[in-house]
Amino acid sequence: MRDLVLLGDEALALGAMHAGLSAAYGYPGTPSTEIIEFLQRQQGTGGQETSFIASWCANEKTAYEAAVGASLAGRRALVTMKHVGLNVAADPFINSALLDIHGGLVLAVADDPGMHSSQNEQDSRFFADYARVPCFEPRNQEEAYAMTLEAFEVSERFHLPVMVRLTTRLAHSRAVVRVGEAKPPRPLDKSANPTGWILLPNLARRNWERLLKAQESLRQYSEGSPYNALTLSPSDRELGVITTGLGCNYYEENLEELASNRGHPSHLHIGVYPVPAAKVRALAAHVRRVLVIEEGYPLVERQLRGLLATPVAVEGKENGAIPASGELTPDNVRPALGLPERPGLAYSGPALPGRPPQLCAGCPHRDTFEALNLALTGYERKLVTSDIGCYTLGFLPPHQAIETCLCMGASVGMARGAAEAGLHPVVATIGDSTFLHSGMTGLVDAVASRANLTLIIMDNSTTAMTGTQPTILPSARFPELIRGLGVDPAHIRVINPLKRHTEENARILLEEIEHRGPSVVIALRECIQTLKKKSRLEATE
Ligand code: SF4
């Protein structure tokens, strides 16, 4: 055993390595990106435990499917993504619960309550519940490591995919983790079950029955897990507290003061799902009031409430006792525990100026937006849709060049719909990585319907927003790819977004905007940050 200081993401990655990982796939997304990055740093550095694959994929769906394939071959596989990425991978994830999972298959998903870097706060535990598969929710980095090891065992024991859910605060903070020795990887051993991997309706029905029957075994496993710990207080029959994951830390930070005010309440901590119903009932039978402190949506709280009145009062996010949005903190759970608010730090200095996020100085997107704004001058019923990446900042001054951001790839589909509804001109803006993720399929639709739109691929040759991971195809392949999707080669143009080319670029954009039918303009210039990284590397070589 040895002690290491690790991010939550890194602890999870090391847990997978020590479980005998053979393959890890993912798509970058804050706060999950560091899992694959850690594995890529370890890959091939020596010893059997570093001889795995760790690879970025076109999107979360293809990443999940690759991991399922590795599991079919008998290997242990990890797949990583952020919470909204699981929407993209939902189809293979939910269906894979009906497969006869062979090599351990673990989905690591990192949620972002408080939306530090996301479009929403959705809670991935609902997806695990929906798919009816087990879910682990670590409360600290050490549990992230240990639970990932355990998740692979559970996956092979129950022949199911297993989720490990992190949240931003845990994924991106460091703590000491006691780690053990690595297990050897599982040998290549293709599943021998001929009907376990093919979801024809008659087989899927049978597999669904198997999944339903497994629920009782999963409940028993969850009831017996040391990660679901119940402590009944002999002296306090009034308050019981249920915490999940990180919520436990926020409760425990207040516990000393709470205990000196009113004694120790009874406490059930939940780290493994399905919810341990017998332990919940034992707690509820002991107290008059249950307070639920959970990061994310009120999943446990809703399961406690059901539809009918219960003999114990249930408090949490649904009745406003705990904040329903944003991250929990030790301070914002205090009122629900009957503790006074902590005084804030008094600040008497001058008001600080706002610092809205900005594109970097010299960013190629700045010059693309300038050319686009120039090209669109004078049009009244214009629409510029956009997508998810650094360029979403084009909504803000001084650019004010884009109008929409929904989800990965939506700029192209929305542009098609708006163009077919009669708007003109309609321009979609999307990054190179986002285009490969899920913009390509929207472009195929636009080609099929000859939609009157211009797509600008803002190709900076990297996935910049999540830390400059490489785009899975080089920029040189884009024109051939777009031709292959059916766009008329005469209307695939490449521009160099530099200030000195602004007027020329605006003219090219205008020509394509006026073309009736789909056209694509690739604005190709490398991200300033990857250029800086390269020069730093060159200087040290
Ligand atoms: S990281 Fe790159 S793409 Fe993002 S704003 Fe900075 S220069 Fe532009």
Coordinates of C-alpha atoms and ligand atoms in Angstrom, one line a residue:
M1 CA 0.0 0.0 0.0
R2 CA 1.2 3.6 -0.7
D3 CA -0.3 7.1 -0.4
L4 CA -0.7 9.3 -3.4
V5 CA -2.2 12.8 -3.8
L6 CA -4.8 12.6 -6.6
L7 CA -7.6 14.4 -8.2
G8 CA -10.9 12.6 -7.9
D9 CA -10.7 12.0 -11.7
E10 CA -7.2 10.6 -11.3
A11 CA -8.2 8.4 -8.3
L12 CA -11.0 6.9 -10.4
A13 CA -8.6 6.3 -13.3
L14 CA -6.0 4.6 -11.1
G15 CA -8.8 2.4 -9.6
A16 CA -9.6 1.3 -13.1
M17 CA -5.9 0.6 -13.9
H18 CA -5.5 -1.4 -10.7
A19 CA -8.7 -3.4 -11.6
G20 CA -6.9 -4.7 -14.6
L21 CA -8.1 -2.2 -17.2
S22 CA -7.6 -3.1 -20.9
A23 CA -9.3 -0.3 -22.7
A24 CA -10.6 3.2 -21.8
Y25 CA -12.6 5.4 -24.2
G26 CA -14.1 8.8 -23.8
Y27 CA -15.0 12.2 -25.1
P28 CA -13.5 15.3 -23.4
G29 CA -16.0 17.2 -21.2
T30 CA -15.5 19.2 -18.0
P31 CA -15.2 17.8 -15.2
S32 CA -14.5 14.3 -16.6
T33 CA -11.6 15.1 -19.0
E34 CA -8.7 14.3 -16.6
I35 CA -9.7 10.6 -16.3
I36 CA -8.6 9.8 -19.9
E37 CA -5.7 12.4 -19.7
F38 CA -4.3 10.6 -16.6
L39 CA -4.6 7.2 -18.3
Q40 CA -2.9 8.5 -21.4
R41 CA 0.0 9.8 -19.3
Q42 CA 0.3 6.3 -17.6
Q43 CA -0.2 4.3 -20.8
G44 CA 2.8 2.2 -21.7
T45 CA 5.0 3.6 -18.9
G46 CA 6.0 0.1 -17.8
G47 CA 4.4 -3.0 -16.3
Q48 CA 1.4 -5.0 -17.3
E49 CA -0.9 -2.4 -15.6
T50 CA 0.0 0.3 -18.1
S51 CA -0.5 -1.8 -21.3
F52 CA -4.1 -0.6 -21.9
I53 CA -5.7 1.5 -24.6
A54 CA -6.8 5.0 -23.6
S55 CA -8.4 6.8 -26.5
W56 CA -10.5 9.8 -27.3
C57 CA -13.5 9.1 -29.6
A58 CA -15.7 11.1 -32.0
N59 CA -18.4 11.3 -29.3
E60 CA -19.7 9.7 -26.1
K61 CA -21.9 7.2 -28.0
T62 CA -19.0 5.8 -30.1
A63 CA -16.9 5.7 -26.9
Y64 CA -19.5 3.7 -25.1
E65 CA -19.9 1.3 -28.0
A66 CA -16.2 0.7 -28.2
A67 CA -16.1 -0.1 -24.4
V68 CA -19.0 -2.5 -24.9
G69 CA -17.0 -4.2 -27.7
A70 CA -14.0 -4.6 -25.4
S71 CA -16.3 -6.1 -22.7
L72 CA -17.7 -8.6 -25.3
A73 CA -14.1 -9.7 -25.9
G74 CA -13.7 -10.4 -22.2
R75 CA -11.6 -7.4 -21.3
R76 CA -12.3 -4.8 -18.5
A77 CA -13.3 -1.5 -20.1
L78 CA -13.9 2.0 -18.8
V79 CA -15.8 4.7 -20.6
T80 CA -15.8 8.4 -19.5
M81 CA -17.9 11.4 -20.2
K82 CA -19.6 14.4 -18.6
H83 CA -23.2 14.3 -17.6
V84 CA -24.6 15.9 -20.8
G85 CA -22.4 13.5 -22.8
L86 CA -24.5 10.6 -21.3
N87 CA -27.5 12.0 -23.2
V88 CA -25.5 11.3 -26.4
A89 CA -24.6 7.8 -25.1
A90 CA -28.0 7.1 -23.6
D91 CA -29.0 4.7 -26.4
P92 CA -26.1 2.2 -26.0
F93 CA -26.0 2.7 -22.3
I94 CA -29.6 1.9 -21.5
N95 CA -29.7 -1.0 -24.0
S96 CA -26.4 -2.5 -22.7
A97 CA -28.2 -3.2 -19.4
L98 CA -30.0 -6.0 -21.4
L99 CA -26.7 -7.5 -22.6
D100 CA -24.8 -10.3 -20.9
I101 CA -21.9 -8.1 -19.9
H102 CA -18.8 -10.2 -19.9
G103 CA -15.6 -8.3 -19.1
G104 CA -16.3 -5.6 -16.5
L105 CA -17.8 -2.5 -18.0
V106 CA -17.7 0.7 -16.0
L107 CA -19.2 4.1 -17.0
A108 CA -17.5 7.0 -15.2
V109 CA -19.7 10.1 -15.6
A110 CA -19.0 13.4 -14.0
D111 CA -21.9 15.8 -13.2
D112 CA -21.6 19.5 -12.9
P113 CA -24.0 20.9 -10.3
G114 CA -23.7 24.7 -10.4
M115 CA -23.1 24.6 -14.2
H116 CA -19.4 25.7 -13.9
S117 CA -18.9 24.6 -17.4
S118 CA -22.1 23.0 -18.7
Q119 CA -25.5 23.8 -20.1
N120 CA -27.5 22.1 -17.3
E121 CA -27.3 20.4 -13.9
Q122 CA -28.7 17.0 -14.8
D123 CA -28.1 14.2 -12.4
S124 CA -26.7 11.0 -13.9
R125 CA -28.0 8.8 -11.0
F126 CA -31.4 9.1 -12.7
F127 CA -29.9 7.4 -15.8
A128 CA -28.5 4.6 -13.7
D129 CA -31.9 4.2 -12.1
Y130 CA -33.6 4.4 -15.5
A131 CA -31.3 1.7 -16.9
R132 CA -31.8 -0.3 -13.7
V133 CA -28.0 -0.8 -13.2
P134 CA -25.9 -0.2 -10.0
C135 CA -24.4 3.1 -9.4
F136 CA -21.5 4.1 -7.0
E137 CA -21.3 7.7 -5.7
P138 CA -17.9 8.3 -3.9
R139 CA -17.8 10.9 -1.2
N140 CA -14.0 11.5 -1.5
Q141 CA -11.0 10.6 -3.7
E142 CA -10.2 7.5 -1.7
E143 CA -13.7 6.1 -2.4
A144 CA -13.4 7.1 -6.0
Y145 CA -10.4 4.8 -6.2
A146 CA -11.9 1.9 -4.1
M147 CA -15.4 2.1 -5.6
T148 CA -14.0 1.9 -9.2
L149 CA -12.2 -1.3 -8.3
E150 CA -15.4 -2.6 -6.7
A151 CA -17.5 -1.5 -9.7
F152 CA -15.6 -3.8 -12.1
E153 CA -16.2 -6.7 -9.7
V154 CA -19.9 -5.9 -9.5
S155 CA -20.2 -5.6 -13.3
E156 CA -18.8 -9.1 -13.8
R157 CA -20.7 -10.6 -10.9
F158 CA -24.1 -9.3 -12.1
H159 CA -23.3 -9.1 -15.8
L160 CA -24.3 -5.5 -16.0
P161 CA -22.7 -2.2 -16.8
V162 CA -22.0 -0.2 -13.6
M163 CA -21.9 3.6 -13.2
V164 CA -19.5 5.6 -11.0
R165 CA -20.8 9.1 -10.6
L166 CA -18.6 12.0 -9.7
T167 CA -19.4 15.7 -9.3
T168 CA -17.2 18.7 -10.1
R169 CA -16.0 19.4 -6.5
L170 CA -14.7 15.8 -6.1
A171 CA -13.5 15.4 -9.7
H172 CA -11.3 18.5 -9.5
S173 CA -10.0 18.5 -6.0
R174 CA -7.0 16.6 -4.6
A175 CA -6.6 14.4 -1.5
V176 CA -4.5 11.6 -0.2
V177 CA -5.5 8.2 -1.5
R178 CA -4.2 4.9 -0.2
V179 CA -3.7 2.7 -3.2
G180 CA -2.9 -1.0 -3.5
E181 CA -1.4 -3.3 -6.1
A182 CA -2.6 -3.7 -9.7
K183 CA -4.4 -6.8 -10.8
P184 CA -3.4 -8.3 -14.1
P185 CA -5.6 -7.6 -17.1
R186 CA -8.2 -10.3 -18.0
P187 CA -7.2 -12.5 -21.0
L188 CA -8.9 -12.2 -24.3
D189 CA -12.0 -14.4 -23.9
K190 CA -14.9 -13.7 -26.2
S191 CA -18.3 -14.1 -24.6
A192 CA -19.6 -17.7 -25.2
N193 CA -23.2 -16.7 -24.8
P194 CA -24.7 -16.7 -28.3
T195 CA -27.9 -14.9 -27.4
G196 CA -26.5 -12.5 -24.8
W197 CA -25.4 -9.8 -27.2
I198 CA -28.2 -9.5 -29.7
L199 CA -31.3 -7.6 -28.8
L200 CA -33.8 -9.1 -31.2
P201 CA -37.2 -8.5 -29.6
N202 CA -37.8 -12.0 -28.4
L203 CA -34.3 -12.2 -26.9
A204 CA -34.5 -8.7 -25.5
R205 CA -37.8 -9.6 -23.7
R206 CA -36.0 -12.5 -22.1
N207 CA -33.1 -10.3 -21.1
W208 CA -35.4 -7.7 -19.7
E209 CA -36.9 -10.4 -17.4
R210 CA -33.4 -11.3 -16.4
L211 CA -32.7 -7.7 -15.6
L212 CA -35.9 -7.4 -13.5
K213 CA -35.0 -10.6 -11.6
A214 CA -31.5 -9.2 -10.9
Q215 CA -33.0 -6.2 -9.1
E216 CA -33.6 -8.2 -6.0
S217 CA -29.9 -9.3 -5.9
L218 CA -28.8 -5.8 -6.6
R219 CA -30.9 -4.6 -3.6
Q220 CA -29.4 -7.2 -1.4
Y221 CA -25.9 -6.2 -2.5
S222 CA -26.7 -2.6 -1.8
E223 CA -28.2 -3.4 1.7
G224 CA -25.1 -5.2 2.6
S225 CA -22.6 -2.8 1.2
P226 CA -20.3 -1.0 3.8
Y227 CA -20.7 2.1 1.6
N228 CA -24.3 2.3 2.8
A229 CA -23.8 2.9 6.5
L230 CA -26.7 3.4 9.0
T231 CA -26.1 4.7 12.5
L232 CA -29.2 5.0 14.8
S233 CA -28.9 7.4 17.6
P234 CA -30.4 6.0 20.9
S235 CA -30.8 9.5 22.3
D236 CA -32.4 11.3 19.3
R237 CA -35.8 10.0 18.0
E238 CA -36.5 13.3 16.3
L239 CA -34.1 13.8 13.3
G240 CA -32.6 11.3 10.9
V241 CA -30.2 12.6 8.1
I242 CA -29.7 10.8 4.8
T243 CA -26.6 11.9 2.9
T244 CA -25.4 10.7 -0.5
G245 CA -21.9 11.1 -2.0
L246 CA -20.3 14.5 -1.3
G247 CA -23.4 15.6 0.7
C248 CA -21.9 13.6 3.6
N249 CA -18.9 16.0 3.8
Y250 CA -21.2 19.0 4.0
Y251 CA -23.2 17.3 6.8
E252 CA -20.1 16.2 8.7
E253 CA -18.5 19.7 8.6
N254 CA -21.5 20.9 10.7
L255 CA -21.8 17.8 12.9
E256 CA -19.7 19.0 15.8
E257 CA -21.8 22.2 16.2
L258 CA -25.0 20.2 15.6
A259 CA -24.1 17.6 18.2
S260 CA -23.3 20.2 20.8
N261 CA -26.6 21.9 20.2
R262 CA -29.0 18.9 20.1
G263 CA -27.0 15.6 20.1
H264 CA -26.1 13.4 17.2
P265 CA -29.0 12.7 14.8
S266 CA -29.3 9.2 13.3
H267 CA -27.5 9.0 10.0
L268 CA -27.7 6.9 6.8
H269 CA -25.1 7.5 4.2
I270 CA -25.8 6.1 0.7
G271 CA -22.8 5.5 -1.5
V272 CA -24.2 2.6 -3.6
Y273 CA -27.5 2.4 -5.5
P274 CA -30.1 1.0 -5.8
V275 CA -31.2 2.8 -2.6
P276 CA -31.0 0.4 0.4
A277 CA -34.7 0.3 1.2
A278 CA -34.5 -1.7 4.4
K279 CA -31.9 0.7 5.9
V280 CA -34.1 3.7 4.9
R281 CA -37.1 2.0 6.5
A282 CA -35.1 1.3 9.7
L283 CA -34.1 5.0 9.9
A284 CA -37.6 6.2 9.2
A285 CA -39.0 3.9 11.9
H286 CA -36.6 5.4 14.4
V287 CA -37.3 9.2 13.8
R288 CA -40.1 11.6 13.2
R289 CA -38.3 13.7 10.5
V290 CA -35.9 12.7 7.7
L291 CA -33.7 15.3 6.1
V292 CA -32.0 14.3 2.7
I293 CA -28.8 16.0 1.7
E294 CA -27.8 14.9 -1.8
E295 CA -25.8 16.7 -4.5
G296 CA -27.8 17.0 -7.7
Y297 CA -31.5 16.3 -8.2
P298 CA -33.7 15.0 -5.3
L299 CA -33.4 11.3 -6.4
V300 CA -33.4 9.7 -2.9
E301 CA -35.8 12.3 -1.6
R302 CA -38.4 11.5 -4.3
Q303 CA -38.1 7.8 -3.7
L304 CA -38.8 8.4 0.0
R305 CA -41.8 10.6 -0.7
G306 CA -43.6 8.4 -3.2
L307 CA -47.1 9.7 -4.0
L308 CA -48.8 9.2 -0.6
A309 CA -48.3 10.8 2.8
T310 CA -45.6 9.0 4.9
P311 CA -45.6 8.7 8.6
V312 CA -42.3 10.6 8.8
A313 CA -41.8 14.1 7.4
V314 CA -39.3 14.1 4.6
E315 CA -37.3 17.3 4.0
G316 CA -34.9 18.2 1.3
K317 CA -34.9 19.9 -2.1
E318 CA -38.6 19.3 -2.8
N319 CA -39.8 21.3 0.2
G320 CA -37.1 24.0 -0.1
A321 CA -35.2 22.9 3.0
I322 CA -32.1 22.3 0.9
P323 CA -31.3 24.6 -2.2
A324 CA -32.7 23.0 -5.3
S325 CA -30.1 24.4 -7.7
G326 CA -26.3 24.9 -7.7
E327 CA -23.8 23.0 -5.6
L328 CA -24.3 22.2 -1.9
T329 CA -21.8 23.6 0.6
P330 CA -21.3 23.2 4.3
D331 CA -22.9 26.6 4.8
N332 CA -26.0 26.2 2.6
V333 CA -27.1 23.0 4.4
R334 CA -27.0 24.6 7.9
P335 CA -30.5 26.1 7.9
A336 CA -32.0 22.7 7.2
L337 CA -30.0 21.3 10.2
G338 CA -31.4 24.0 12.5
L339 CA -28.0 25.8 12.7
P340 CA -27.7 29.6 12.3
E341 CA -26.2 31.1 9.2
R342 CA -22.4 31.7 9.4
P343 CA -21.5 35.4 9.2
G344 CA -20.0 36.2 5.8
L345 CA -16.6 38.0 5.5
A346 CA -17.2 41.8 5.4
Y347 CA -15.7 43.5 2.4
S348 CA -15.5 47.3 2.4
G349 CA -13.2 48.0 -0.6
P350 CA -14.4 49.3 -4.0
A351 CA -16.8 47.4 -6.1
L352 CA -14.8 45.0 -8.3
P353 CA -15.3 45.3 -12.1
G354 CA -17.0 42.4 -13.8
R355 CA -14.7 40.2 -15.8
P356 CA -16.9 38.4 -18.4
P357 CA -15.2 35.4 -20.2
Q358 CA -13.4 36.4 -23.4
L359 CA -11.8 34.6 -26.4
C360 CA -8.0 34.7 -26.0
A361 CA -6.1 37.6 -27.6
G362 CA -5.2 36.4 -31.1
C363 CA -7.9 33.6 -31.2
P364 CA -8.8 32.7 -34.7
H365 CA -12.5 32.8 -33.8
R366 CA -12.3 36.6 -33.3
D367 CA -11.4 37.1 -36.9
T368 CA -14.0 34.6 -38.2
F369 CA -16.7 36.5 -36.3
E370 CA -15.5 39.8 -37.6
A371 CA -15.7 38.6 -41.2
L372 CA -19.1 37.0 -40.5
N373 CA -20.5 40.2 -39.0
L374 CA -19.2 42.1 -42.0
A375 CA -20.7 39.6 -44.5
L376 CA -24.1 39.8 -42.7
T377 CA -24.3 43.6 -42.5
G378 CA -27.6 44.8 -44.1
Y379 CA -29.5 41.5 -43.8
E380 CA -32.6 41.9 -41.6
R381 CA -33.9 38.3 -41.1
K382 CA -30.6 36.6 -40.5
L383 CA -29.9 33.8 -38.1
V384 CA -26.5 32.5 -36.9
T385 CA -26.8 29.3 -34.9
S386 CA -23.8 28.0 -32.9
D387 CA -22.6 25.2 -30.8
I388 CA -20.5 24.2 -27.8
G389 CA -16.9 25.3 -27.7
C390 CA -14.8 28.4 -27.1
Y391 CA -16.7 30.1 -29.9
T392 CA -19.9 30.1 -27.9
L393 CA -18.3 33.3 -26.4
G394 CA -19.1 34.9 -29.8
F395 CA -22.5 35.6 -28.3
L396 CA -20.9 38.3 -26.0
P397 CA -19.7 41.7 -26.8
P398 CA -17.7 42.7 -28.7
H399 CA -18.6 40.0 -31.3
Q400 CA -22.3 39.5 -30.7
A401 CA -22.1 37.2 -33.7
I402 CA -24.1 34.1 -32.7
E403 CA -27.6 33.6 -31.3
T404 CA -28.0 30.0 -30.2
C405 CA -26.3 27.2 -28.2
L406 CA -28.4 24.1 -27.4
C407 CA -26.3 20.9 -27.3
M408 CA -23.4 19.3 -29.2
G409 CA -24.1 19.5 -33.0
A410 CA -27.4 21.3 -32.7
S411 CA -26.2 24.3 -34.7
V412 CA -26.5 22.4 -38.0
G413 CA -29.9 20.8 -37.4
M414 CA -31.3 24.1 -36.1
A415 CA -30.0 26.0 -39.1
R416 CA -31.6 23.5 -41.4
G417 CA -35.0 23.8 -39.7
A418 CA -34.8 27.6 -39.6
A419 CA -33.8 27.8 -43.3
E420 CA -36.7 25.5 -44.2
A421 CA -39.0 27.6 -42.2
G422 CA -38.1 30.5 -44.4
L423 CA -35.3 32.5 -42.7
H424 CA -32.5 33.8 -44.9
P425 CA -29.6 34.0 -44.5
V426 CA -29.0 31.1 -42.1
V427 CA -25.4 30.4 -41.0
A428 CA -24.3 27.7 -38.5
T429 CA -21.0 27.9 -36.7
I430 CA -19.4 24.9 -35.2
G431 CA -15.9 23.8 -34.1
D432 CA -13.9 21.0 -35.8
S433 CA -14.3 18.6 -32.8
T434 CA -18.0 19.3 -32.3
F435 CA -18.6 18.8 -36.1
L436 CA -17.0 15.3 -35.9
H437 CA -18.9 14.7 -32.6
S438 CA -22.4 15.2 -33.9
G439 CA -22.5 18.0 -36.5
M440 CA -21.9 15.6 -39.5
T441 CA -25.2 13.9 -39.2
G442 CA -27.0 17.3 -39.3
L443 CA -25.1 18.2 -42.4
V444 CA -26.2 15.0 -44.1
D445 CA -29.8 16.0 -43.4
A446 CA -29.1 19.5 -44.9
V447 CA -27.6 17.9 -48.0
A448 CA -30.5 15.5 -48.4
S449 CA -33.1 18.3 -48.2
R450 CA -30.9 20.9 -50.1
A451 CA -31.3 23.2 -47.1
N452 CA -30.3 26.8 -47.9
L453 CA -27.7 27.2 -45.2
T454 CA -24.0 28.0 -44.8
L455 CA -22.0 26.0 -42.3
I456 CA -18.8 27.6 -41.0
I457 CA -16.5 25.0 -39.4
M458 CA -14.2 27.0 -37.1
D459 CA -11.3 24.6 -37.4
N460 CA -8.6 25.4 -34.8
S461 CA -7.2 21.9 -35.0
T462 CA -8.0 21.0 -31.4
T463 CA -10.7 20.5 -28.8
A464 CA -9.7 23.8 -27.2
M465 CA -12.3 24.4 -24.5
T466 CA -11.6 21.2 -22.5
G467 CA -7.8 21.7 -22.5
T468 CA -6.6 21.3 -26.1
Q469 CA -7.0 17.6 -26.7
P470 CA -6.3 16.6 -30.3
T471 CA -9.2 16.5 -32.7
I472 CA -9.6 12.9 -33.9
L473 CA -9.1 13.7 -37.5
P474 CA -6.5 16.2 -38.8
S475 CA -7.7 19.4 -40.5
A476 CA -6.4 18.3 -43.9
R477 CA -9.0 15.5 -44.0
F478 CA -12.0 17.9 -43.6
P479 CA -12.6 18.9 -47.2
E480 CA -12.6 15.3 -48.4
L481 CA -14.9 14.3 -45.5
I482 CA -17.4 17.0 -46.4
R483 CA -17.3 16.1 -50.0
G484 CA -18.0 12.5 -49.0
L485 CA -21.1 13.8 -47.1
G486 CA -22.5 15.1 -50.3
V487 CA -21.7 18.8 -50.3
D488 CA -21.0 20.2 -53.8
P489 CA -17.2 20.6 -54.0
A490 CA -17.7 24.1 -55.6
H491 CA -19.2 25.2 -52.3
I492 CA -16.6 23.9 -49.9
R493 CA -14.3 26.8 -49.3
V494 CA -11.3 27.3 -46.9
I495 CA -10.5 30.7 -45.5
N496 CA -7.7 31.8 -43.2
P497 CA -9.2 33.8 -40.4
L498 CA -6.6 36.6 -39.9
K499 CA -7.4 40.2 -39.4
R500 CA -5.7 41.2 -42.7
H501 CA -8.0 38.8 -44.6
T502 CA -11.2 40.1 -43.0
E503 CA -12.6 41.7 -46.2
E504 CA -11.6 38.8 -48.4
N505 CA -13.1 36.3 -46.0
A506 CA -16.4 38.3 -45.7
R507 CA -16.6 38.3 -49.5
I508 CA -16.2 34.5 -49.6
L509 CA -18.8 34.1 -46.9
L510 CA -21.2 36.3 -48.7
E511 CA -20.8 34.3 -51.9
E512 CA -21.7 31.1 -50.0
I513 CA -24.6 32.7 -48.1
E514 CA -26.1 33.7 -51.5
H515 CA -25.6 30.2 -52.9
R516 CA -29.0 28.4 -52.9
G517 CA -28.3 25.0 -51.1
P518 CA -25.9 23.9 -48.5
S519 CA -22.4 25.3 -48.5
V520 CA -19.5 24.9 -46.1
V521 CA -16.7 27.4 -45.3
I522 CA -13.8 26.0 -43.2
A523 CA -12.2 28.8 -41.2
L524 CA -8.8 27.1 -40.6
R525 CA -6.3 28.6 -38.2
E526 CA -4.7 26.9 -35.2
C527 CA -5.7 27.7 -31.6
I528 CA -3.3 30.2 -30.0
Q529 CA -3.0 28.0 -26.9
T530 CA -1.9 24.9 -28.8
L531 CA 0.6 27.0 -30.7
K532 CA 2.0 28.3 -27.4
K533 CA 2.2 24.7 -26.0
K534 CA 4.1 23.6 -29.0
S535 CA 6.6 26.5 -28.8
R536 CA 7.1 25.8 -25.0
L537 CA 7.8 22.1 -25.8
E538 CA 10.2 23.0 -28.6
A539 CA 12.1 25.4 -26.3
T540 CA 12.6 22.6 -23.7
E541 CA 13.8 20.0 -26.2
Ligands
SF4_1 S1 -8.2 28.4 -26.2 FE1 -7.8 28.6 -28.5 S2 -9.8 28.5 -29.4 FE2 -10.2 28.8 -27.2 S3 -10.3 31.1 -27.0 FE3 -8.2 30.6 -26.7 S4 -7.2 30.7 -28.7 FE4 -9.4 30.6 -29.0

